[in-house]
mmCIF file of C-alpha atoms and ligand atoms in Angstrom:
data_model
loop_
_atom_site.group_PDB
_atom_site.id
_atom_site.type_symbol
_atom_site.label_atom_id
_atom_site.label_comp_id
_atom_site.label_asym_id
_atom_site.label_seq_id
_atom_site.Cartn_x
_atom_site.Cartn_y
_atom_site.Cartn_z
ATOM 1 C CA UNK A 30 17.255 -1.225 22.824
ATOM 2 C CA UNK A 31 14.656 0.316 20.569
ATOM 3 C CA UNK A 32 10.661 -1.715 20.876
ATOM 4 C CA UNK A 33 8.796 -2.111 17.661
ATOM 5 C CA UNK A 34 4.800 -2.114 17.706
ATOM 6 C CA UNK A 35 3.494 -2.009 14.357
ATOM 7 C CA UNK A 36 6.468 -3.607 12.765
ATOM 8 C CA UNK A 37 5.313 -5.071 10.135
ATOM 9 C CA UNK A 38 3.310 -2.777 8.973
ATOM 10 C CA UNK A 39 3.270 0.219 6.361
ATOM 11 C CA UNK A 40 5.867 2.321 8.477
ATOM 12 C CA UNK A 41 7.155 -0.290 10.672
ATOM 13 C CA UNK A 42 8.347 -2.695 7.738
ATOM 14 C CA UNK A 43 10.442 0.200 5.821
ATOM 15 C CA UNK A 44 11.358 1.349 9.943
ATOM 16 C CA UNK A 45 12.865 -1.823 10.777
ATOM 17 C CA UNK A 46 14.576 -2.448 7.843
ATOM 18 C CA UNK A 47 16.214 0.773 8.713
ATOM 19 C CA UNK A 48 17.454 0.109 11.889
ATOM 20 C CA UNK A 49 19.030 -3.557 11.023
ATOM 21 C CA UNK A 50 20.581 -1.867 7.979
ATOM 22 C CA UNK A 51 22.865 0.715 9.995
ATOM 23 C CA UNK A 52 23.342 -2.355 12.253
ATOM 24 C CA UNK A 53 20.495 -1.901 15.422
ATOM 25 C CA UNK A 54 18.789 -4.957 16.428
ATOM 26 C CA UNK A 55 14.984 -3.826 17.439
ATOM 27 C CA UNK A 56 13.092 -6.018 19.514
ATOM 28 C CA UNK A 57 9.589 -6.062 17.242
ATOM 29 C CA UNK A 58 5.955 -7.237 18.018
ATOM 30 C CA UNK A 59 3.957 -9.441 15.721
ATOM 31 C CA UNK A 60 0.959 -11.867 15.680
ATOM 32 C CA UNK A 61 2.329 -13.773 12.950
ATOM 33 C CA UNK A 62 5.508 -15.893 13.615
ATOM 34 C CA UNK A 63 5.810 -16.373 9.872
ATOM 35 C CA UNK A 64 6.291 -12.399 9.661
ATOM 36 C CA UNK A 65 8.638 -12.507 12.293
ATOM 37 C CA UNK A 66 11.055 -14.474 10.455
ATOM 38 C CA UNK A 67 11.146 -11.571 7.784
ATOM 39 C CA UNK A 68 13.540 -9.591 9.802
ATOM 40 C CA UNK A 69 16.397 -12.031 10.528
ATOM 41 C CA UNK A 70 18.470 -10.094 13.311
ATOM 42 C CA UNK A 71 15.096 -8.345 15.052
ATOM 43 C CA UNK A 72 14.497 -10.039 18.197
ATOM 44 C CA UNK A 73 11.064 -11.107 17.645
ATOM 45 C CA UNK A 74 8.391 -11.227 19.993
ATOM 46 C CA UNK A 75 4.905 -13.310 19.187
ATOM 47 C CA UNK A 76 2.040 -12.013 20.854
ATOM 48 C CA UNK A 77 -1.407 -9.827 19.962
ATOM 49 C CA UNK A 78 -1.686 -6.463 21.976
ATOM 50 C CA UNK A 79 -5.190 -7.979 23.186
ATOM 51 C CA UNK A 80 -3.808 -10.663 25.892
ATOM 52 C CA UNK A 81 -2.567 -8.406 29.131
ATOM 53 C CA UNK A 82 1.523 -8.661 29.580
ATOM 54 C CA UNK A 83 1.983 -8.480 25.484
ATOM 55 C CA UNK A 84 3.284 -4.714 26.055
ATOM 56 C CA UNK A 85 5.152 -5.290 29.113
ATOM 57 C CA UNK A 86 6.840 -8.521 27.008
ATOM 58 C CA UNK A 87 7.709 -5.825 24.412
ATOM 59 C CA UNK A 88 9.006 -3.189 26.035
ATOM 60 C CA UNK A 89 10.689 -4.925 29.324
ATOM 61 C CA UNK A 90 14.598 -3.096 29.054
ATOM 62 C CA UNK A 91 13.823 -0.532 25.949
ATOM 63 C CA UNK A 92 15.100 2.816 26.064
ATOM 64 C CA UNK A 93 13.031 3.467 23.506
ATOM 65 C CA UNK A 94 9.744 2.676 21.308
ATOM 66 C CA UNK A 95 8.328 3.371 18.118
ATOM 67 C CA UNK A 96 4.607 2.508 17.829
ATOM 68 C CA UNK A 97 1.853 2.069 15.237
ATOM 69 C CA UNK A 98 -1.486 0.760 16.339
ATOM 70 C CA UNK A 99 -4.296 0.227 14.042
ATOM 71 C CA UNK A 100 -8.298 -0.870 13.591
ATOM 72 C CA UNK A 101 -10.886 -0.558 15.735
ATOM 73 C CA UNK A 102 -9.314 -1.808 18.929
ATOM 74 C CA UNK A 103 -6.263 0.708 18.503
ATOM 75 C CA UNK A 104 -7.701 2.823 21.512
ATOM 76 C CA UNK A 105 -7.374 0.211 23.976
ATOM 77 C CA UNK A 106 -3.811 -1.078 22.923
ATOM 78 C CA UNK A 107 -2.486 2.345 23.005
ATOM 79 C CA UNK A 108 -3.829 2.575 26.738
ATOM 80 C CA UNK A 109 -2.131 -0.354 27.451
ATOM 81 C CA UNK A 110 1.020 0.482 25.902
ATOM 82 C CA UNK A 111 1.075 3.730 27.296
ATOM 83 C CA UNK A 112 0.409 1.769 30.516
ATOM 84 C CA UNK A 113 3.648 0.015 30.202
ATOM 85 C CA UNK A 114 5.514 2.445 28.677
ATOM 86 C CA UNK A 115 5.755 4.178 32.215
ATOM 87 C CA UNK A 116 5.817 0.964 34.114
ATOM 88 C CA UNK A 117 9.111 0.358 32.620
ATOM 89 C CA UNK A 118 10.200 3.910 31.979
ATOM 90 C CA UNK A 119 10.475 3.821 28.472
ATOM 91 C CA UNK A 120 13.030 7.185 27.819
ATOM 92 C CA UNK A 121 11.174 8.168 24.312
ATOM 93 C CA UNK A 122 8.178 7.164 22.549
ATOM 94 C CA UNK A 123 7.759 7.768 18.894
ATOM 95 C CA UNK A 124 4.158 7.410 18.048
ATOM 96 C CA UNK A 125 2.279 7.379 14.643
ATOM 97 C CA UNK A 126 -0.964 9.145 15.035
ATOM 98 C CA UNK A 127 -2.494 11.134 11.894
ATOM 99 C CA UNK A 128 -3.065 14.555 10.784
ATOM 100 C CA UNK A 129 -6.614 13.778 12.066
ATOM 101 C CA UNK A 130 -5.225 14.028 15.754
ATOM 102 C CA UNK A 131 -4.292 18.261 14.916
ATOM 103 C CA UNK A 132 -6.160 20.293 17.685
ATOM 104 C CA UNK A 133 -9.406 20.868 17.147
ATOM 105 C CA UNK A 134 -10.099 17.579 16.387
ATOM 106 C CA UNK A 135 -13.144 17.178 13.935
ATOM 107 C CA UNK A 136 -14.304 13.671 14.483
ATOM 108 C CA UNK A 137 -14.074 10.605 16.292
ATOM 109 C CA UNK A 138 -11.101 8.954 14.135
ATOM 110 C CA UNK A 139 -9.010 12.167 15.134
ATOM 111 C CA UNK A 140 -10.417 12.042 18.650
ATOM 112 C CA UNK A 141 -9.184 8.572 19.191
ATOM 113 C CA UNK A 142 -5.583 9.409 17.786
ATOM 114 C CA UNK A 143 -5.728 12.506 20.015
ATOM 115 C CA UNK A 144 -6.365 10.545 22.898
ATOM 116 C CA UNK A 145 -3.547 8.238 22.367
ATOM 117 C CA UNK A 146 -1.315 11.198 22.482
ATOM 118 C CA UNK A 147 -2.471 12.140 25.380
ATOM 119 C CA UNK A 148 -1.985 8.808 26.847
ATOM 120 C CA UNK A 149 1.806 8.285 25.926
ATOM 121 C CA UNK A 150 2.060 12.364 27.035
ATOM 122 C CA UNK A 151 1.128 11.060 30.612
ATOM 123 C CA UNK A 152 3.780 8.616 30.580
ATOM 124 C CA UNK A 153 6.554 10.660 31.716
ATOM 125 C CA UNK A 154 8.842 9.709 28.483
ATOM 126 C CA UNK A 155 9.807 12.235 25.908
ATOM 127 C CA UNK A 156 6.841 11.882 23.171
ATOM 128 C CA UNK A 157 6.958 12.219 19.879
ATOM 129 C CA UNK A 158 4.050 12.196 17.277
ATOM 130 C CA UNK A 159 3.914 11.707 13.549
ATOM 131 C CA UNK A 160 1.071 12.765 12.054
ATOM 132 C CA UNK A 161 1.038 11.893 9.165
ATOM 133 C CA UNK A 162 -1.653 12.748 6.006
ATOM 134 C CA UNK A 163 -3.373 10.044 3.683
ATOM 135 C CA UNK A 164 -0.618 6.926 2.845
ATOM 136 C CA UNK A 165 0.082 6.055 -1.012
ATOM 137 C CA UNK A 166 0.067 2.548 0.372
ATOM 138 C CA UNK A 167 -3.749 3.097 0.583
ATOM 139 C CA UNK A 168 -3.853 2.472 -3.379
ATOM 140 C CA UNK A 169 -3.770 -1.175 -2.984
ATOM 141 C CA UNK A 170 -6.924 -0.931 -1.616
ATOM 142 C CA UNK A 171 -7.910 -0.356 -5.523
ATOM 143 C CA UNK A 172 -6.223 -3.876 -6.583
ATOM 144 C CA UNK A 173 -9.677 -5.632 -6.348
ATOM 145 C CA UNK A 174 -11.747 -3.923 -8.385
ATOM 146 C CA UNK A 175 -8.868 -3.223 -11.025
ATOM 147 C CA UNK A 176 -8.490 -6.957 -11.524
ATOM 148 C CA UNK A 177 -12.072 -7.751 -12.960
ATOM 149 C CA UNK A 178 -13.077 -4.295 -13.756
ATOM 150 C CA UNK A 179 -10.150 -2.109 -14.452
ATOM 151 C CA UNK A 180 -12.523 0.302 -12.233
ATOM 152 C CA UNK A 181 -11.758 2.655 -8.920
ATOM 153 C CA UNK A 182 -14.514 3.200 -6.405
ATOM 154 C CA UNK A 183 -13.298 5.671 -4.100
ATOM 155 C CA UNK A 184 -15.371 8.336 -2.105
ATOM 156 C CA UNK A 185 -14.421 11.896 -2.103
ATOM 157 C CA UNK A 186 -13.107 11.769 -5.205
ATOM 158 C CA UNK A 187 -12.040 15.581 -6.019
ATOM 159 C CA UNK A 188 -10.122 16.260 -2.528
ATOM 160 C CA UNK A 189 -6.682 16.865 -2.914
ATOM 161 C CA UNK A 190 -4.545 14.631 -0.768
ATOM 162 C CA UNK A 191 -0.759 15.682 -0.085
ATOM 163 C CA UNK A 192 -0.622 12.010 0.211
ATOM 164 C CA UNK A 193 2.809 10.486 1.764
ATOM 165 C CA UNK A 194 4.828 6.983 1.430
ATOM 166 C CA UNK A 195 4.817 5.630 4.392
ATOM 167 C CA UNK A 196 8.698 4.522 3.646
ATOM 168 C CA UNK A 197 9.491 8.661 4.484
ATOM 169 C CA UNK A 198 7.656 8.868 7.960
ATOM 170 C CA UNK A 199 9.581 5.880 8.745
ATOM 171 C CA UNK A 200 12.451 7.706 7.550
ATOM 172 C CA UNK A 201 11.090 10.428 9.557
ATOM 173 C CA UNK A 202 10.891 8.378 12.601
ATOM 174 C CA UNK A 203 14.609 6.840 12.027
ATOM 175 C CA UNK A 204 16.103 10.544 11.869
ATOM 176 C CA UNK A 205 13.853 11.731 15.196
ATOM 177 C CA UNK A 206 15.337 7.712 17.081
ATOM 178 C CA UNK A 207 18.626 9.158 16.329
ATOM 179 C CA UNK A 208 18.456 12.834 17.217
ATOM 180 C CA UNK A 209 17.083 13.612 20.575
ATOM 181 C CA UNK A 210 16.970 17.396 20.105
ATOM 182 C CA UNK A 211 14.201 16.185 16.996
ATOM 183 C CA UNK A 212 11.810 14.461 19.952
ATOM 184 C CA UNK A 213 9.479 15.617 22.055
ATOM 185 C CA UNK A 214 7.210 17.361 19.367
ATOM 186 C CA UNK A 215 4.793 16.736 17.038
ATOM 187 C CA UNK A 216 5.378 16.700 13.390
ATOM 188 C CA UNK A 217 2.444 16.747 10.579
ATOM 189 C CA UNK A 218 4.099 14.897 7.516
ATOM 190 C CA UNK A 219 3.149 14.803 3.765
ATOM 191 C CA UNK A 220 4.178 13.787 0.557
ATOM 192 C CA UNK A 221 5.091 16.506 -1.882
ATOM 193 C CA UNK A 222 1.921 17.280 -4.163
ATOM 194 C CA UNK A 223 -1.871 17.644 -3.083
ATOM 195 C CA UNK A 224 -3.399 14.698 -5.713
ATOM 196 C CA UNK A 225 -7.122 14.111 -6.269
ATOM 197 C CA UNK A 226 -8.013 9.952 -5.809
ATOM 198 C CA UNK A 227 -8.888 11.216 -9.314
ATOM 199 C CA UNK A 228 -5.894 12.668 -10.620
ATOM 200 C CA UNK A 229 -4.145 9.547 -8.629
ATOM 201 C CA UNK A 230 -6.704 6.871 -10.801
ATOM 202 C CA UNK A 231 -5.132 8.841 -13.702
ATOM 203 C CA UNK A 232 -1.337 8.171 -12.598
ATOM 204 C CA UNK A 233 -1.927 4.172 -11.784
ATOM 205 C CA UNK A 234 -3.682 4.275 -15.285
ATOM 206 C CA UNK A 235 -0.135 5.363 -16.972
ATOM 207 C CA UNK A 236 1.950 3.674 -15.145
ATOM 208 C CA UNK A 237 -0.172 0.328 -15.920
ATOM 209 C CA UNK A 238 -0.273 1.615 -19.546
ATOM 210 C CA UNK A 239 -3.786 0.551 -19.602
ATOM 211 C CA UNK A 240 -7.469 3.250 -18.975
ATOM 212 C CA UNK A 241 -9.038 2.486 -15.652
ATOM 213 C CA UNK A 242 -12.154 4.385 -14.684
ATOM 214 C CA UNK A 243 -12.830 6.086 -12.280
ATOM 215 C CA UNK A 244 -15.922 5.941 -9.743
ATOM 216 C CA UNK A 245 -16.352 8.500 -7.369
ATOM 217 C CA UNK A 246 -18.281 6.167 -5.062
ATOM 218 C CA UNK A 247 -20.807 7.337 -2.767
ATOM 219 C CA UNK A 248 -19.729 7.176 1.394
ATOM 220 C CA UNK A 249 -22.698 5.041 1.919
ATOM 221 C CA UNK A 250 -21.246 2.282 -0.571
ATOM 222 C CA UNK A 251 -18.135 2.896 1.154
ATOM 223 C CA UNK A 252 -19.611 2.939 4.566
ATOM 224 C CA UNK A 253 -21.510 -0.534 3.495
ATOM 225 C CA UNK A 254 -18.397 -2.194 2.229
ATOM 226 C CA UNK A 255 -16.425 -1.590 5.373
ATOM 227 C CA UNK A 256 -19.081 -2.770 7.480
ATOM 228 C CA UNK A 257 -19.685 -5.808 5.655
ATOM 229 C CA UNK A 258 -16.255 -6.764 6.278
ATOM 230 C CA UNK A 259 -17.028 -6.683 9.479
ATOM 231 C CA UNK A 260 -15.685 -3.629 11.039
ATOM 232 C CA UNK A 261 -17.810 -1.613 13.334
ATOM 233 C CA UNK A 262 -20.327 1.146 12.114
ATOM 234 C CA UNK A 263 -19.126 3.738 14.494
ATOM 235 C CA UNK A 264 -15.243 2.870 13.768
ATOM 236 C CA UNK A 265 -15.745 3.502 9.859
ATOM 237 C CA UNK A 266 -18.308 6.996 10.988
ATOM 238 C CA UNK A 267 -14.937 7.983 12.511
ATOM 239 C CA UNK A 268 -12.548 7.232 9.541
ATOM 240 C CA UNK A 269 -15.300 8.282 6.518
ATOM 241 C CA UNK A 270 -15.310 11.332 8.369
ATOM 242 C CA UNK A 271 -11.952 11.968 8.875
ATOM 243 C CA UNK A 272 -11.358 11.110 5.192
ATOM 244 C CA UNK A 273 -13.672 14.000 3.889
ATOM 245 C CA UNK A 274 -12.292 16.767 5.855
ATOM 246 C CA UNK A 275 -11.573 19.230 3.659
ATOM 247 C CA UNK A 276 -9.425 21.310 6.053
ATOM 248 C CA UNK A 277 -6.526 21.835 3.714
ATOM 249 C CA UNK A 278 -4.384 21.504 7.337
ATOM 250 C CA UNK A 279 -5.008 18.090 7.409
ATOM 251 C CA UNK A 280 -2.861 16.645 4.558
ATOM 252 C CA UNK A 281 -4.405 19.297 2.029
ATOM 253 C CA UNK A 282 -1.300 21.116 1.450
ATOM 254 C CA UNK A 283 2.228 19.498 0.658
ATOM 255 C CA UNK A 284 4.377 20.680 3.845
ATOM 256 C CA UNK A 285 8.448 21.055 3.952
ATOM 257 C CA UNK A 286 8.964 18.610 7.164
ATOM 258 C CA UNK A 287 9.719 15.595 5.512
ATOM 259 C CA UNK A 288 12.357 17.585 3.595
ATOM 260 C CA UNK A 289 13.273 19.728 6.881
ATOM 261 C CA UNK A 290 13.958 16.281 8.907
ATOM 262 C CA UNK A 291 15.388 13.978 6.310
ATOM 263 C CA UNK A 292 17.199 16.366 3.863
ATOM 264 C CA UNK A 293 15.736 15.291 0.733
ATOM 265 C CA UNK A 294 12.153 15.824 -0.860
ATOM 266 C CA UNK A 295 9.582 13.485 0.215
ATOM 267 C CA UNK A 296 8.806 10.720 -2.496
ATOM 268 C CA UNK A 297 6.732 11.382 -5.184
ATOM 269 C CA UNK A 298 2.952 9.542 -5.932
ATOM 270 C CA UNK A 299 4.827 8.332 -9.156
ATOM 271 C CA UNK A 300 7.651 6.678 -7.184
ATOM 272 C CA UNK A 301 6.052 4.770 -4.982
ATOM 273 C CA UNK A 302 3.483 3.688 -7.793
ATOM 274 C CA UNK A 303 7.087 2.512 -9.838
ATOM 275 C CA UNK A 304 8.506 0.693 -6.899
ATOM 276 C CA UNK A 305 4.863 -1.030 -6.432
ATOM 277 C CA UNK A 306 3.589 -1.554 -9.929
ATOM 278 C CA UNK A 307 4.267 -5.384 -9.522
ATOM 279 C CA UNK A 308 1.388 -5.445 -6.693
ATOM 280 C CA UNK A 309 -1.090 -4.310 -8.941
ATOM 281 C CA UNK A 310 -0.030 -7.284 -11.791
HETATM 282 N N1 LIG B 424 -3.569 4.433 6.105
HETATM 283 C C1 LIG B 424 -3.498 5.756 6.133
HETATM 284 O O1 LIG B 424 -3.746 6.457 5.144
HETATM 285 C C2 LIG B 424 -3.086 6.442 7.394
HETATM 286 C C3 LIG B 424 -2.831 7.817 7.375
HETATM 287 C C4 LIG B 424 -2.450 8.461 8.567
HETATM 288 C C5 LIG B 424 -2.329 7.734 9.732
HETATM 289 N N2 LIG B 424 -2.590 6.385 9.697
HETATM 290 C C6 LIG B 424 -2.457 5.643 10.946
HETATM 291 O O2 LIG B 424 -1.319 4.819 10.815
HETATM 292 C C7 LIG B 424 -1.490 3.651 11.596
HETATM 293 C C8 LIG B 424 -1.151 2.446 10.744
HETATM 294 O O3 LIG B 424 -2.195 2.159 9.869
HETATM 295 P P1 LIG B 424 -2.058 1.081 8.698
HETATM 296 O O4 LIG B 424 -3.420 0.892 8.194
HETATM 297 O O5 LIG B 424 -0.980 1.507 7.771
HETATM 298 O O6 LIG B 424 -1.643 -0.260 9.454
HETATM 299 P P2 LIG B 424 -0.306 -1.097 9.312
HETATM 300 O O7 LIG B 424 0.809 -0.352 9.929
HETATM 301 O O8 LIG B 424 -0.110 -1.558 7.922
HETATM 302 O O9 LIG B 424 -0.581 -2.449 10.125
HETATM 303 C C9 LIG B 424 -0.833 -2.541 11.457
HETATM 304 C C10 LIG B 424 0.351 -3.089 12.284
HETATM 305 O O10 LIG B 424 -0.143 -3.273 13.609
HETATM 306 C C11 LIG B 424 0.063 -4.609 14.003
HETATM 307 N N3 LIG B 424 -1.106 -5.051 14.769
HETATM 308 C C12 LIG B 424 -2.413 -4.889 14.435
HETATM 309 N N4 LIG B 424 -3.200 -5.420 15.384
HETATM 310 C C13 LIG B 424 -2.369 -5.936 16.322
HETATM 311 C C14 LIG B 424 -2.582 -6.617 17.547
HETATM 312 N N5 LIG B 424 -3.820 -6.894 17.987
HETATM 313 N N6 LIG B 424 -1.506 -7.001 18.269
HETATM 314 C C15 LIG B 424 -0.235 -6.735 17.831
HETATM 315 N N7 LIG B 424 0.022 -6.084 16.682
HETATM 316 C C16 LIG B 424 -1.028 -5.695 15.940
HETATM 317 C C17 LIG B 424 0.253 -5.435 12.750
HETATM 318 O O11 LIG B 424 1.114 -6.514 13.055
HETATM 319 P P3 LIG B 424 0.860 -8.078 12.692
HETATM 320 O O12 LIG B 424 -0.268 -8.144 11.699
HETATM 321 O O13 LIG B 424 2.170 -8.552 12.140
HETATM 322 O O14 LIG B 424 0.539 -8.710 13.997
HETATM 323 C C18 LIG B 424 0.917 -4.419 11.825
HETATM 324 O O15 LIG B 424 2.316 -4.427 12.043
HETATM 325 C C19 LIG B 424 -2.920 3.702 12.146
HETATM 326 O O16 LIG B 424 -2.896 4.227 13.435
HETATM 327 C C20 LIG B 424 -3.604 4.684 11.216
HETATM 328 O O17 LIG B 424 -4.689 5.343 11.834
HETATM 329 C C21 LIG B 424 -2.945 5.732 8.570
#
């Protein structure tokens, strides 16, 4: 039985979908019980990674996992689910950490997702890590401001991004489930062209057939927003930092894995912006 964390999330949505489709029934994690119900045939279970037991209730019988974590508490779940992970000798772990997690790390985002490796590495099971660069799903984060304003604030405006859909590392992570000669590495995964938040403005502008402008906002208005919703200032340090690293390494420079491990080219900014056009209505 494979364990879901993260399930219904960016990569585990597209992931699960995946496994029901060629006919495996996960056992996934969510808060919401509404959101459970989206995967008829997943054996749901309802719990928060917060309350002790949840990842012992998950991954009781699985011979394998895939897990996301995510937010400021991430750390600590991953400790716990690396934690039971070994307590019930969990075979193979496939993990989504972040191009921020390549050695040396440069900040404390990338620290954190490094240590999380580290954690499941400890285990004993056979680990496997996607790391993968900036998601396109990140572009709904623009819906807000396009609404009222047709505007984008976004720091860091001019750094290319070989930015990926999240629907290929799950793809990525179905192909490395099935092949155990794939696990036990650590793969850095991108989409297939290094795009500006710019140049990417530009391509949401065509494909909504309307201008937008573009605001290359400074990290302090950034920083302000994201504390003002309440997460904490030393979690969005981490992840402001980690999103100006120029270090073309780290999701700079389009990369062949996706294509190496799946056998077709990664999907293109324009795709994904086609199949979620409707979201930005
Ligand atoms: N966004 C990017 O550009 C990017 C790039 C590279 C790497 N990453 C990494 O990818 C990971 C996923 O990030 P994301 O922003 O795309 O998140 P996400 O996968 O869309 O959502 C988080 C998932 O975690 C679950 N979750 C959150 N808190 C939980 C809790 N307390 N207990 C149980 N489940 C919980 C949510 O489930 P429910 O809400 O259903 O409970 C949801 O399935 C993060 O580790 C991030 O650092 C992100």
């Amino acid at each position: 039985m494979i364990a879901v964390i993260g399930a219904t999330g960016n990569v585990g949505r597209p992931l699960v979908a995946g496994l029901l489709a060629r006919g495996t029934h996960p056992r996934i994690l969510t808060r919401d019980p509404g959101r459970a119900a989206l995967a008829p045939g997943a054996e749901a279970v309802v719990g928060d990674l917060a309350t002790p037991g949840c990842a012992d209730e998950v991954l009781a019988g699985a011979d394998a996992a895939f897990v996301v974590t995510a937010g400021p508490e991430a750390a600590a779940h991953d400790r716990a689910i690396a934690e039971a992970v070994a307590r019930h000798a969990v075979r193979h772990v496939v993990k989504v950490t972040s191009v921020a997690a390549l050695p040396p790390v440069h900040d404390s985002y990338g620290a954190a997702h490094a240590a999380a490796e580290d954690a499941y590495r400890a285990t004993g099971a056979r680990c496997t890590f996607l790391r993968p660069a900036a998601f396109m799903s990140n572009t709904l984060q623009w819906h807000w401001s396009l609404t009222d304003r047709s505007t984008v604030f976004q720091p860091f405006g001019d750094l290319p991004q070989a930015v990926v859909d999240p629907a290929d590392v799950a793809e990525v992570a179905l192909r490395v489930l099935d092949t155990p000669a794939l696990g036990g590495r650590a793969y850095t995964l991108t989409g297939p062209e290094a795009l500006t938040a710019r140049e990417r403005a530009r391509c949401l502008a065509d494909a909504l057939g309307r201008p937008l402008t573009f605001v290359d906002a400074p990290p302090e208005q950034a920083r302000r927003a994201m504390t003002d919703a309440g997460l904490p200032p030393a979690y969005v340090d981490g992840l402001l930092a980690s999103q100006s690293d120029p270090d073309p390494a780290r999701g700079g420079v389009p990369l062949p894995t996706v294509r190496e491990l799946t056998g077709r080219a990664p999907r293109t900014f324009d795709a994904w912006l086609g199949a979620h056009l409707h979201l930005f209505a």
